Short mmCIF file of C-alpha atoms and ligand atoms in Angstrom, two decimals:
data_model
loop_
_atom_site.label_atom_id
_atom_site.label_comp_id
_atom_site.label_asym_id
_atom_site.label_seq_id
_atom_site.Cartn_x
_atom_site.Cartn_y
_atom_site.Cartn_z
CA MET A 1 135.55 118.92 138.55
CA LYS A 2 138.37 117.84 136.22
CA ALA A 3 140.07 114.49 135.77
CA THR A 4 142.68 112.97 133.48
CA ILE A 5 142.59 109.32 132.47
CA PHE A 6 146.00 108.09 131.26
CA ALA A 7 146.81 104.87 129.45
CA ASP A 8 149.52 103.85 127.04
CA ARG A 9 149.59 101.14 124.38
CA ARG A 10 153.12 100.22 125.51
CA PHE A 11 152.01 99.41 129.07
CA PRO A 12 149.54 96.52 128.93
CA ILE A 13 148.11 94.64 131.91
CA GLY A 14 147.26 91.57 129.85
CA GLU A 15 144.98 89.98 127.29
CA ILE A 16 141.31 90.08 128.24
CA ASP A 17 139.99 86.54 128.28
CA ARG A 18 136.47 86.62 126.85
CA ARG A 19 135.45 84.29 129.69
CA LEU A 20 135.64 87.30 132.01
CA TYR A 21 132.08 87.95 130.83
CA GLY A 22 130.68 84.63 132.00
CA SER A 23 127.53 84.12 134.04
CA PHE A 24 125.78 81.53 136.15
CA VAL A 25 122.51 79.57 136.15
CA GLU A 26 121.70 77.60 139.30
CA HIS A 27 118.77 75.33 140.05
CA LEU A 28 117.47 77.94 142.46
CA GLY A 29 114.19 79.81 142.58
CA ARG A 30 112.91 80.72 139.10
CA SER A 31 116.29 80.72 137.41
CA VAL A 32 115.73 77.52 135.43
CA TYR A 33 111.99 76.88 135.78
CA GLY A 34 110.03 79.99 134.75
CA GLY A 35 113.24 81.67 133.62
CA VAL A 36 115.29 79.74 131.11
CA TYR A 37 112.79 76.88 130.72
CA GLU A 38 109.02 77.15 130.55
CA PRO A 39 107.44 74.70 128.08
CA GLY A 40 103.96 76.27 128.15
CA HIS A 41 105.18 79.81 127.54
CA ALA A 42 104.06 81.66 124.41
CA THR A 43 107.68 82.07 123.28
CA ALA A 44 108.85 78.54 124.19
CA ASP A 45 110.76 76.68 121.48
CA GLU A 46 110.56 72.96 120.67
CA ASP A 47 112.71 72.17 123.73
CA GLY A 48 110.66 74.29 126.13
CA PHE A 49 113.18 77.14 126.31
CA ARG A 50 111.88 80.70 126.40
CA THR A 51 113.10 82.43 123.27
CA ASP A 52 112.36 85.89 124.71
CA VAL A 53 114.87 85.14 127.47
CA LEU A 54 117.33 83.64 124.99
CA GLU A 55 117.25 86.84 122.95
CA LEU A 56 118.19 88.93 125.99
CA VAL A 57 120.93 86.46 126.94
CA LYS A 58 122.39 86.52 123.41
CA LYS A 59 122.69 90.31 123.50
CA LEU A 60 124.97 89.96 126.53
CA ASP A 61 127.28 87.69 124.50
CA VAL A 62 128.08 85.42 127.46
CA PRO A 63 130.97 83.08 126.61
CA VAL A 64 130.60 80.66 129.51
CA ILE A 65 127.76 79.75 131.90
CA ARG A 66 128.34 77.99 135.23
CA TYR A 67 125.75 75.31 136.15
CA PRO A 68 123.90 73.75 138.10
CA GLY A 69 125.13 75.45 141.30
CA GLY A 70 126.00 77.02 143.61
CA ASN A 71 124.84 75.56 146.87
CA PHE A 72 122.40 73.34 144.95
CA VAL A 73 125.17 71.21 143.49
CA SER A 74 126.33 69.99 146.90
CA GLY A 75 123.24 67.79 147.23
CA TYR A 76 122.72 67.04 143.54
CA ASN A 77 122.54 63.64 141.84
CA TRP A 78 123.25 64.45 138.21
CA GLU A 79 121.68 61.16 137.10
CA ASP A 80 118.25 62.48 138.24
CA GLY A 81 118.33 64.92 135.33
CA THR A 82 118.93 62.24 132.68
CA GLY A 83 116.65 59.70 130.95
CA LYS A 84 113.00 60.17 130.08
CA LYS A 85 111.51 63.28 131.63
CA GLU A 86 108.43 61.44 132.91
CA ASP A 87 110.64 59.02 134.86
CA ARG A 88 112.71 61.67 136.61
CA PRO A 89 112.34 61.93 140.39
CA VAL A 90 111.17 64.92 142.37
CA ARG A 91 113.79 65.63 145.05
CA LEU A 92 114.17 67.82 148.08
CA ASP A 93 116.59 70.63 147.30
CA LEU A 94 118.05 71.05 150.78
CA ALA A 95 120.18 74.03 149.79
CA TRP A 96 117.16 76.22 149.06
CA TYR A 97 114.35 74.31 150.86
CA SER A 98 112.58 73.83 147.53
CA LEU A 99 111.36 70.97 145.36
CA GLU A 100 113.38 70.01 142.29
CA SER A 101 111.52 68.40 139.39
CA ASN A 102 114.66 67.49 137.41
CA GLN A 103 112.91 68.33 134.14
CA VAL A 104 116.12 70.09 133.14
CA GLY A 105 119.41 68.26 133.52
CA VAL A 106 122.86 68.45 132.00
CA GLY A 107 121.69 67.32 128.52
CA GLU A 108 118.96 69.91 128.27
CA PHE A 109 121.12 72.64 129.74
CA GLN A 110 124.06 72.06 127.40
CA LYS A 111 121.56 72.31 124.53
CA TRP A 112 120.37 75.63 125.93
CA THR A 113 123.92 76.99 126.29
CA LYS A 114 124.54 76.19 122.63
CA LYS A 115 121.41 78.14 121.67
CA ALA A 116 122.71 81.01 123.82
CA GLY A 117 126.10 80.88 122.06
CA SER A 118 127.86 79.96 125.32
CA ASP A 119 130.06 77.19 126.71
CA LEU A 120 128.94 75.25 129.75
CA MET A 121 131.01 75.27 132.94
CA MET A 122 129.80 72.28 134.94
CA ALA A 123 130.12 71.84 138.70
CA VAL A 124 130.42 68.43 140.37
CA ASN A 125 128.98 67.55 143.78
CA LEU A 126 131.75 67.30 146.37
CA GLY A 127 129.32 67.81 149.26
CA THR A 128 127.43 64.50 149.45
CA ARG A 129 129.32 62.75 146.65
CA GLY A 130 132.86 62.36 145.39
CA VAL A 131 135.36 60.83 142.97
CA GLU A 132 133.12 58.08 141.56
CA ASP A 133 130.16 60.28 140.63
CA ALA A 134 132.34 63.05 139.22
CA LYS A 135 134.19 60.49 137.09
CA ASN A 136 130.90 59.09 135.77
CA LEU A 137 129.58 62.54 134.95
CA VAL A 138 132.67 63.40 132.87
CA GLU A 139 132.27 60.06 131.09
CA TYR A 140 128.56 60.76 130.42
CA CYS A 141 129.32 64.23 129.07
CA ASN A 142 132.60 63.92 127.25
CA PHE A 143 133.48 60.31 126.39
CA PRO A 144 132.70 59.46 122.74
CA GLY A 145 131.00 56.07 123.26
CA GLY A 146 131.22 52.35 123.97
CA THR A 147 131.13 52.67 127.78
CA LYS A 148 128.32 52.58 130.32
CA TYR A 149 127.83 56.33 130.76
CA SER A 150 128.70 57.46 127.25
CA GLU A 151 126.17 54.94 125.92
CA LYS A 152 123.62 56.23 128.43
CA ARG A 153 124.13 59.72 126.99
CA LYS A 154 123.51 58.36 123.51
CA ALA A 155 120.39 56.52 124.69
CA ASP A 156 119.20 59.86 126.11
CA GLY A 157 119.36 61.29 122.58
CA TYR A 158 122.80 62.91 122.55
CA GLU A 159 124.93 61.04 120.03
CA GLU A 160 127.82 63.50 120.16
CA PRO A 161 129.79 64.15 123.35
CA PHE A 162 129.13 67.54 124.93
CA GLY A 163 132.83 68.41 125.16
CA ILE A 164 132.45 70.35 128.41
CA LYS A 165 135.83 71.91 129.03
CA TYR A 166 135.44 73.79 132.33
CA TRP A 167 134.54 72.06 135.59
CA CYS A 168 134.18 73.29 139.17
CA LEU A 169 135.29 70.94 141.93
CA GLY A 170 132.31 71.58 144.21
CA ASN A 171 131.06 74.91 145.48
CA GLU A 172 131.95 77.01 148.55
CA MET A 173 133.05 73.93 150.48
CA ASP A 174 134.32 76.05 153.39
CA GLY A 175 130.84 77.42 154.15
CA PRO A 176 129.00 76.00 157.18
CA TRP A 177 125.76 76.42 155.16
CA GLN A 178 127.08 74.08 152.48
CA ILE A 179 125.67 70.55 152.35
CA GLY A 180 128.68 68.39 153.21
CA ALA A 181 130.96 71.35 154.12
CA LYS A 182 134.58 70.38 154.72
CA THR A 183 137.76 71.51 156.36
CA ALA A 184 140.50 72.69 154.03
CA GLU A 185 142.37 69.40 154.59
CA GLU A 186 139.29 67.30 153.83
CA TYR A 187 138.35 69.32 150.78
CA GLY A 188 141.91 69.64 149.49
CA ARG A 189 142.44 65.87 149.48
CA LEU A 190 139.03 65.13 147.96
CA ALA A 191 139.40 67.82 145.30
CA ALA A 192 142.89 66.60 144.34
CA GLU A 193 141.78 62.98 143.94
CA THR A 194 138.61 63.96 142.09
CA ALA A 195 140.57 66.23 139.77
CA LYS A 196 143.12 63.52 139.04
CA VAL A 197 140.46 60.99 138.11
CA MET A 198 138.35 63.44 136.08
CA LYS A 199 141.41 64.28 134.01
CA MET A 200 142.08 60.55 133.50
CA VAL A 201 138.68 60.35 131.78
CA ASP A 202 139.24 63.54 129.77
CA PRO A 203 142.72 65.13 129.86
CA GLU A 204 141.45 68.19 127.95
CA ILE A 205 139.28 69.51 130.77
CA GLU A 206 140.22 72.47 132.96
CA LEU A 207 139.40 72.44 136.65
CA VAL A 208 138.51 75.06 139.24
CA ALA A 209 139.23 74.40 142.93
CA CYS A 210 137.10 76.16 145.55
CA GLY A 211 138.67 79.15 147.22
CA SER A 212 136.97 80.73 150.23
CA SER A 213 133.27 81.60 149.94
CA ASN A 214 134.24 85.22 150.51
CA SER A 215 137.12 87.19 151.99
CA GLY A 216 135.29 87.55 155.32
CA MET A 217 135.40 83.82 156.09
CA PRO A 218 137.35 83.03 159.29
CA THR A 219 139.56 80.59 157.38
CA PHE A 220 140.20 82.97 154.45
CA GLY A 221 143.84 82.73 153.45
CA SER A 222 144.69 79.52 155.25
CA TRP A 223 141.92 77.77 153.28
CA GLU A 224 143.48 78.84 149.98
CA GLU A 225 146.96 77.79 151.11
CA THR A 226 145.95 74.31 152.30
CA VAL A 227 143.65 73.59 149.36
CA LEU A 228 146.33 74.63 146.87
CA GLU A 229 149.02 72.57 148.60
CA HIS A 230 146.89 69.50 147.87
CA THR A 231 145.48 70.42 144.47
CA TYR A 232 148.16 72.55 142.77
CA PRO A 233 149.34 69.99 140.18
CA TYR A 234 145.82 68.96 139.20
CA VAL A 235 143.84 72.17 138.93
CA ASP A 236 143.96 75.19 136.64
CA TYR A 237 142.03 77.86 138.55
CA LEU A 238 141.19 78.85 142.09
CA SER A 239 137.74 80.36 142.64
CA LEU A 240 136.74 83.64 144.32
CA HIS A 241 133.19 84.68 145.25
CA SER A 242 131.95 88.04 146.47
CA TYR A 243 128.63 89.88 146.77
CA TYR A 244 128.06 93.50 147.72
CA GLY A 245 125.11 95.53 148.98
CA ASN A 246 123.92 98.89 150.16
CA ALA A 247 121.78 97.85 153.12
CA ALA A 248 123.26 100.77 155.10
CA GLU A 249 121.90 103.22 152.49
CA ASN A 250 125.32 104.82 152.08
CA THR A 251 125.71 105.20 148.33
CA ALA A 252 129.10 106.91 148.44
CA GLU A 253 130.50 103.96 150.40
CA PHE A 254 128.63 101.35 148.36
CA LEU A 255 130.09 102.62 145.07
CA ALA A 256 133.56 102.07 146.50
CA CYS A 257 132.95 98.32 147.07
CA SER A 258 135.18 97.58 144.10
CA LYS A 259 138.13 98.33 146.39
CA ASP A 260 137.22 95.22 148.37
CA MET A 261 137.15 93.15 145.17
CA ASP A 262 140.51 94.59 144.14
CA GLU A 263 142.15 93.69 147.46
CA PHE A 264 140.54 90.26 147.45
CA ILE A 265 142.01 89.46 144.02
CA LYS A 266 145.46 90.76 144.98
CA THR A 267 145.49 88.70 148.19
CA VAL A 268 144.38 85.47 146.52
CA ALA A 269 146.90 85.95 143.70
CA SER A 270 149.65 86.39 146.32
CA ILE A 271 148.66 83.20 148.11
CA CYS A 272 148.69 81.31 144.81
CA ASP A 273 152.18 82.65 144.07
CA PHE A 274 153.38 81.75 147.57
CA VAL A 275 152.21 78.14 147.14
CA GLN A 276 153.69 78.02 143.64
CA GLN A 277 157.12 78.94 145.04
CA LYS A 278 156.75 76.58 147.98
CA LEU A 279 156.02 73.70 145.59
CA HIS A 280 158.70 74.79 143.08
CA SER A 281 156.05 74.69 140.37
CA ASP A 282 156.27 76.39 136.97
CA LYS A 283 152.52 76.78 136.81
CA VAL A 284 150.93 80.14 137.52
CA MET A 285 147.51 79.50 139.07
CA LYS A 286 144.74 81.36 137.23
CA LEU A 287 141.78 82.88 139.04
CA SER A 288 138.11 82.21 138.36
CA PHE A 289 135.92 84.88 139.98
CA ASP A 290 132.93 82.65 139.39
CA GLU A 291 130.36 84.41 141.57
CA TRP A 292 130.14 88.19 141.83
CA ASN A 293 127.33 90.73 141.91
CA VAL A 294 125.23 93.00 144.08
CA TRP A 295 122.98 90.93 146.36
CA PHE A 296 120.99 92.25 149.30
CA HIS A 297 117.58 93.56 148.18
CA SER A 298 115.78 90.21 148.50
CA ASN A 299 117.28 89.07 151.82
CA GLU A 300 114.32 89.93 154.06
CA GLN A 301 111.70 88.77 151.57
CA ASP A 302 113.44 85.40 151.20
CA LYS A 303 113.16 84.71 154.94
CA LYS A 304 109.36 84.63 154.49
CA GLN A 305 109.41 82.18 151.59
CA GLU A 306 107.24 79.08 152.02
CA LYS A 307 109.32 75.89 152.03
CA TRP A 308 109.08 72.90 149.71
CA THR A 309 107.49 74.46 146.65
CA PHE A 310 108.61 74.22 143.02
CA ALA A 311 110.51 77.23 141.62
CA PRO A 312 109.74 79.70 144.43
CA PRO A 313 110.61 83.37 143.78
CA LEU A 314 113.93 83.44 145.65
CA LEU A 315 116.80 85.97 145.47
CA GLU A 316 114.77 88.18 143.13
CA ASP A 317 116.69 91.38 143.69
CA VAL A 318 115.19 94.33 141.83
CA TYR A 319 118.23 96.35 140.87
CA THR A 320 118.45 100.11 141.14
CA PHE A 321 120.41 102.53 139.00
CA GLU A 322 123.10 102.81 141.70
CA ASP A 323 123.50 99.01 141.63
CA ALA A 324 124.35 99.34 137.93
CA LEU A 325 127.08 101.85 138.82
CA ALA A 326 128.48 99.44 141.43
CA VAL A 327 128.43 96.62 138.88
CA GLY A 328 130.27 98.94 136.48
CA CYS A 329 133.01 99.55 139.08
CA LEU A 330 133.27 95.78 139.70
CA LEU A 331 133.61 95.08 135.96
CA ILE A 332 136.37 97.67 135.71
CA THR A 333 138.14 95.98 138.64
CA LEU A 334 137.99 92.57 137.00
CA LEU A 335 139.50 94.09 133.86
CA LYS A 336 142.29 95.66 135.93
CA HIS A 337 143.26 92.08 136.83
CA ALA A 338 142.91 90.70 133.32
CA ASP A 339 146.39 89.18 133.59
CA ARG A 340 145.25 86.90 136.41
CA VAL A 341 141.45 86.61 136.37
CA LYS A 342 140.75 84.47 133.34
CA MET A 343 137.15 83.54 134.09
CA ALA A 344 134.42 85.36 135.96
CA CYS A 345 130.68 84.74 136.32
CA LEU A 346 128.12 87.40 137.02
CA ALA A 347 125.87 85.60 139.52
CA GLN A 348 123.38 84.96 138.24
CA LEU A 349 121.75 85.30 134.80
CA VAL A 350 117.95 84.97 134.99
CA ASN A 351 115.56 85.93 137.84
CA VAL A 352 117.96 85.02 140.66
CA ILE A 353 120.14 88.09 141.46
CA ALA A 354 120.10 88.56 137.74
CA PRO A 355 120.33 91.08 134.90
CA ILE A 356 117.31 89.43 133.24
CA MET A 357 113.88 89.14 134.89
CA THR A 358 110.78 87.29 133.80
CA GLU A 359 107.18 86.86 134.77
CA THR A 360 106.35 83.16 134.77
CA GLY A 361 103.90 82.93 131.89
CA GLY A 362 104.51 86.56 130.93
CA ARG A 363 107.00 89.22 129.99
CA CYS A 364 110.78 89.50 130.38
CA TRP A 365 112.99 92.57 130.65
CA ALA A 366 116.50 93.83 131.33
CA GLN A 367 117.36 95.08 134.81
CA THR A 368 119.63 98.10 135.34
CA ILE A 369 122.77 95.96 135.80
CA TYR A 370 122.22 94.40 132.38
CA TYR A 371 123.67 97.45 130.63
CA PRO A 372 127.18 97.87 132.08
CA PHE A 373 127.66 94.12 131.63
CA MET A 374 126.45 94.26 128.02
CA HIS A 375 128.70 97.23 127.28
CA ALA A 376 131.82 95.68 128.81
CA SER A 377 131.18 92.38 127.04
CA ALA A 378 130.72 94.16 123.69
CA TYR A 379 133.41 96.85 123.89
CA ALA A 380 136.11 95.97 126.44
CA ARG A 381 137.98 93.45 124.32
CA GLY A 382 141.58 92.78 123.36
CA THR A 383 144.14 94.05 125.85
CA ALA A 384 143.59 95.80 129.17
CA LEU A 385 145.98 98.72 129.56
CA GLN A 386 147.46 100.06 132.78
CA THR A 387 145.19 102.98 133.54
CA ASN A 388 145.85 105.84 135.92
CA VAL A 389 143.31 108.46 136.88
CA ASP A 390 144.27 111.85 138.21
CA CYS A 391 141.15 113.14 139.95
CA GLY A 392 139.70 114.27 143.25
CA THR A 393 139.02 111.83 146.07
CA TYR A 394 136.31 111.45 148.71
CA ASP A 395 135.76 109.74 152.04
CA ALA A 396 134.18 106.37 151.21
CA GLY A 397 133.63 105.24 154.80
CA ARG A 398 135.06 101.81 155.47
CA TYR A 399 136.89 101.86 152.12
CA GLY A 400 138.82 105.00 153.04
CA GLU A 401 139.75 107.73 150.57
CA MET A 402 138.60 106.80 147.06
CA PRO A 403 138.95 108.47 143.65
CA TYR A 404 135.75 109.87 142.17
CA VAL A 405 136.52 108.31 138.81
CA GLU A 406 137.03 104.58 138.33
CA SER A 407 138.29 103.69 134.86
CA ILE A 408 139.98 101.15 132.62
CA VAL A 409 141.23 101.52 129.06
CA THR A 410 141.25 98.56 126.68
CA ALA A 411 142.59 98.25 123.14
CA ASP A 412 141.37 95.93 120.43
CA GLU A 413 144.26 95.87 117.97
CA GLU A 414 142.30 93.85 115.41
CA LYS A 415 139.42 96.31 115.24
CA ARG A 416 141.74 99.26 115.90
CA GLU A 417 139.41 100.37 118.65
CA ILE A 418 140.12 101.73 122.12
CA THR A 419 137.47 101.62 124.82
CA VAL A 420 137.45 103.70 127.98
CA LEU A 421 135.05 102.48 130.66
CA ALA A 422 134.51 105.05 133.39
CA VAL A 423 132.23 105.51 136.39
CA ASN A 424 131.92 108.94 137.97
CA ARG A 425 131.18 108.16 141.62
CA SER A 426 130.51 111.78 142.55
CA LEU A 427 126.89 112.18 143.66
CA THR A 428 126.92 115.91 143.04
CA GLU A 429 129.41 116.92 140.34
CA ASP A 430 130.02 116.26 136.68
CA VAL A 431 133.63 115.58 135.70
CA GLU A 432 135.29 117.04 132.64
CA ALA A 433 137.70 114.29 131.62
CA GLU A 434 140.83 114.56 129.54
CA ILE A 435 141.62 111.19 127.97
CA ASP A 436 145.37 110.84 127.45
CA LEU A 437 146.05 107.81 125.24
CA GLY A 438 149.76 107.24 124.57
CA GLY A 439 151.18 105.18 121.72
CA PHE A 440 148.14 105.37 119.42
CA LYS A 441 148.18 107.38 116.21
CA GLU A 442 145.52 110.08 116.38
CA PRO A 443 142.81 108.32 118.39
CA LYS A 444 139.40 109.67 117.47
CA LEU A 445 136.36 109.52 119.73
CA VAL A 446 133.52 107.92 117.76
CA ARG A 447 130.98 106.94 120.45
CA HIS A 448 130.02 107.99 123.94
CA LEU A 449 127.44 105.72 125.58
CA VAL A 450 126.10 106.61 129.01
CA LEU A 451 123.89 105.18 131.70
CA GLU A 452 122.65 108.02 133.84
CA ASN A 453 119.57 108.85 135.87
CA ASP A 454 118.66 111.58 138.34
CA ASP A 455 117.18 108.96 140.63
CA LEU A 456 119.78 106.61 142.13
CA LYS A 457 116.98 104.27 143.16
CA ALA A 458 115.33 104.07 139.71
CA VAL A 459 114.51 100.50 138.60
CA ASN A 460 113.26 98.74 135.49
CA THR A 461 110.02 96.75 135.73
CA ALA A 462 107.83 94.76 133.34
CA ASP A 463 105.58 97.83 132.96
CA ALA A 464 108.45 100.32 132.68
CA PRO A 465 111.36 98.29 131.28
CA ASN A 466 113.35 101.27 129.96
CA THR A 467 113.46 103.59 132.96
CA VAL A 468 117.20 102.95 133.18
CA SER A 469 118.66 102.31 129.75
CA PRO A 470 121.70 103.57 127.86
CA ALA A 471 121.77 106.75 125.82
CA GLU A 472 124.20 108.00 123.21
CA ARG A 473 125.99 111.33 123.72
CA LYS A 474 127.51 113.36 120.89
CA ALA A 475 131.10 112.18 120.45
CA GLU A 476 132.54 115.70 120.26
CA GLY A 477 133.76 118.51 122.46
CA PRO A 478 135.08 117.91 125.97
CA VAL A 479 134.25 114.53 127.49
CA ILE A 480 131.81 115.04 130.34
CA LEU A 481 131.29 112.20 132.79
CA ALA A 482 127.98 113.22 134.35
CA LYS A 483 127.56 112.94 138.13
CA HIS A 484 126.86 109.33 139.14
CA SER A 485 127.12 107.86 135.65
CA TRP A 486 128.52 104.90 133.73
CA ASN A 487 130.35 105.80 130.50
CA VAL A 488 131.70 103.95 127.49
CA LEU A 489 134.00 105.97 125.23
CA VAL A 490 134.97 104.30 121.98
CA TYR A 491 137.93 105.58 119.93
CA THR A 492 139.28 104.43 116.60
CA TYR A 493 142.94 104.80 115.68
O1 AHR B 501 124.46 82.72 143.90
C1 AHR B 501 123.72 82.41 145.04
C2 AHR B 501 124.50 81.56 146.03
O2 AHR B 501 125.56 82.33 146.55
C3 AHR B 501 125.19 80.35 145.48
O3 AHR B 501 124.36 79.22 145.45
C4 AHR B 501 126.31 80.12 146.45
O4 AHR B 501 127.41 79.52 145.85
C5 AHR B 501 126.61 81.50 146.98
O5 AHR B 501 126.68 81.51 148.36
#
């Protein structure tokens, strides 16, 4: 099969915000305890953080990490995670029916994000709490000193303010599963007042209002409209969340799930623009796709999980090779909306629906989905270019007719490098691709990285961590996108 991928330097989509390659750590399962933090572990540093995990995180070059939830945050008292560790209370985590030891709190976690080379994106509890507690948390984190909460931070051993710039105003507040779920009116008012007061404490912060939990929610659309009507002047981003799965065992359809993400982004952007016009505002609302991934493998297992234990193994999806291809298509889709989506978080980072897995007390390794994320984060930088693909199409079930090849071209003018990310969704045929790059002087292919495997269900495990890992093809001759493969083509110019 043949395909042509066209892009032109003169037709950009927009600058790629590095924060598109963010991720997420929630107090959930073994994400924090046994993942990021494990004081007795052979690789633990002086703060109890696993350095083997940190090394894998650093290779992903994650600019921003959302914390501490997720559903967890809607019942969270941030003060429980401050002060002396031995005095911290054990609490019921009602979101995940677990016990929370509070041995890691905002102070410890911001220290960890620094070690990981990331910025912290903090969420406030708008489920059981509100304006007062959010205000105090911003004061604890960001106010220099001389006040109750800034002095408490200093007494906890953090002389310098954390300078946390990005804040989420609650999490999935439209979801009936959410602790303290709200109607759009209730949430919109609360979020607006909380935002206003948080920015009084620190005018430099940027705020994310909750959009719908996913595009299938019954209130999707009207939720966004009402929430934005209340919050528009005070917030900087509206959130989107979406998870995909292949429970139906229909790989051809599953690999087309990026179409859903694409339509979701377009719809939410349109609603934002509608409200902007209605309010006669100059501000263009940015989008924060702060939860996205494949999530379905662990669903049945999680129903059997014993309640009220510390760090239970929850949401531990073991990702297959085809999941990595789906993640590749989703990354390409985010890049196609680089003009509007300015932050995004792969949910999550360690153990919980994550690219990185650990054994508590043992080894850690990269799952299949680690690699497309690492490649995009490393190579798809600079400007996203409008990309058109001329190729065959196939019947992708509920997603309709879909092209075999999904692709985006990016250009890093500083490094004089062009990157083509491409997934060949065909399950049977290789594609010979012509890459037509307009406006660049003699682009030269210098690298061709691939993720391919004969077995769509291949996984990485602690014993076989490299079953699915990238390989380097010779950067010469015709470009072949192997059947069901992820490809990174790097050109210099
Ligand atoms: O990422 C797992 C969960 O998915 C989060 O806690 C919640 O926000 C979403 O429903």
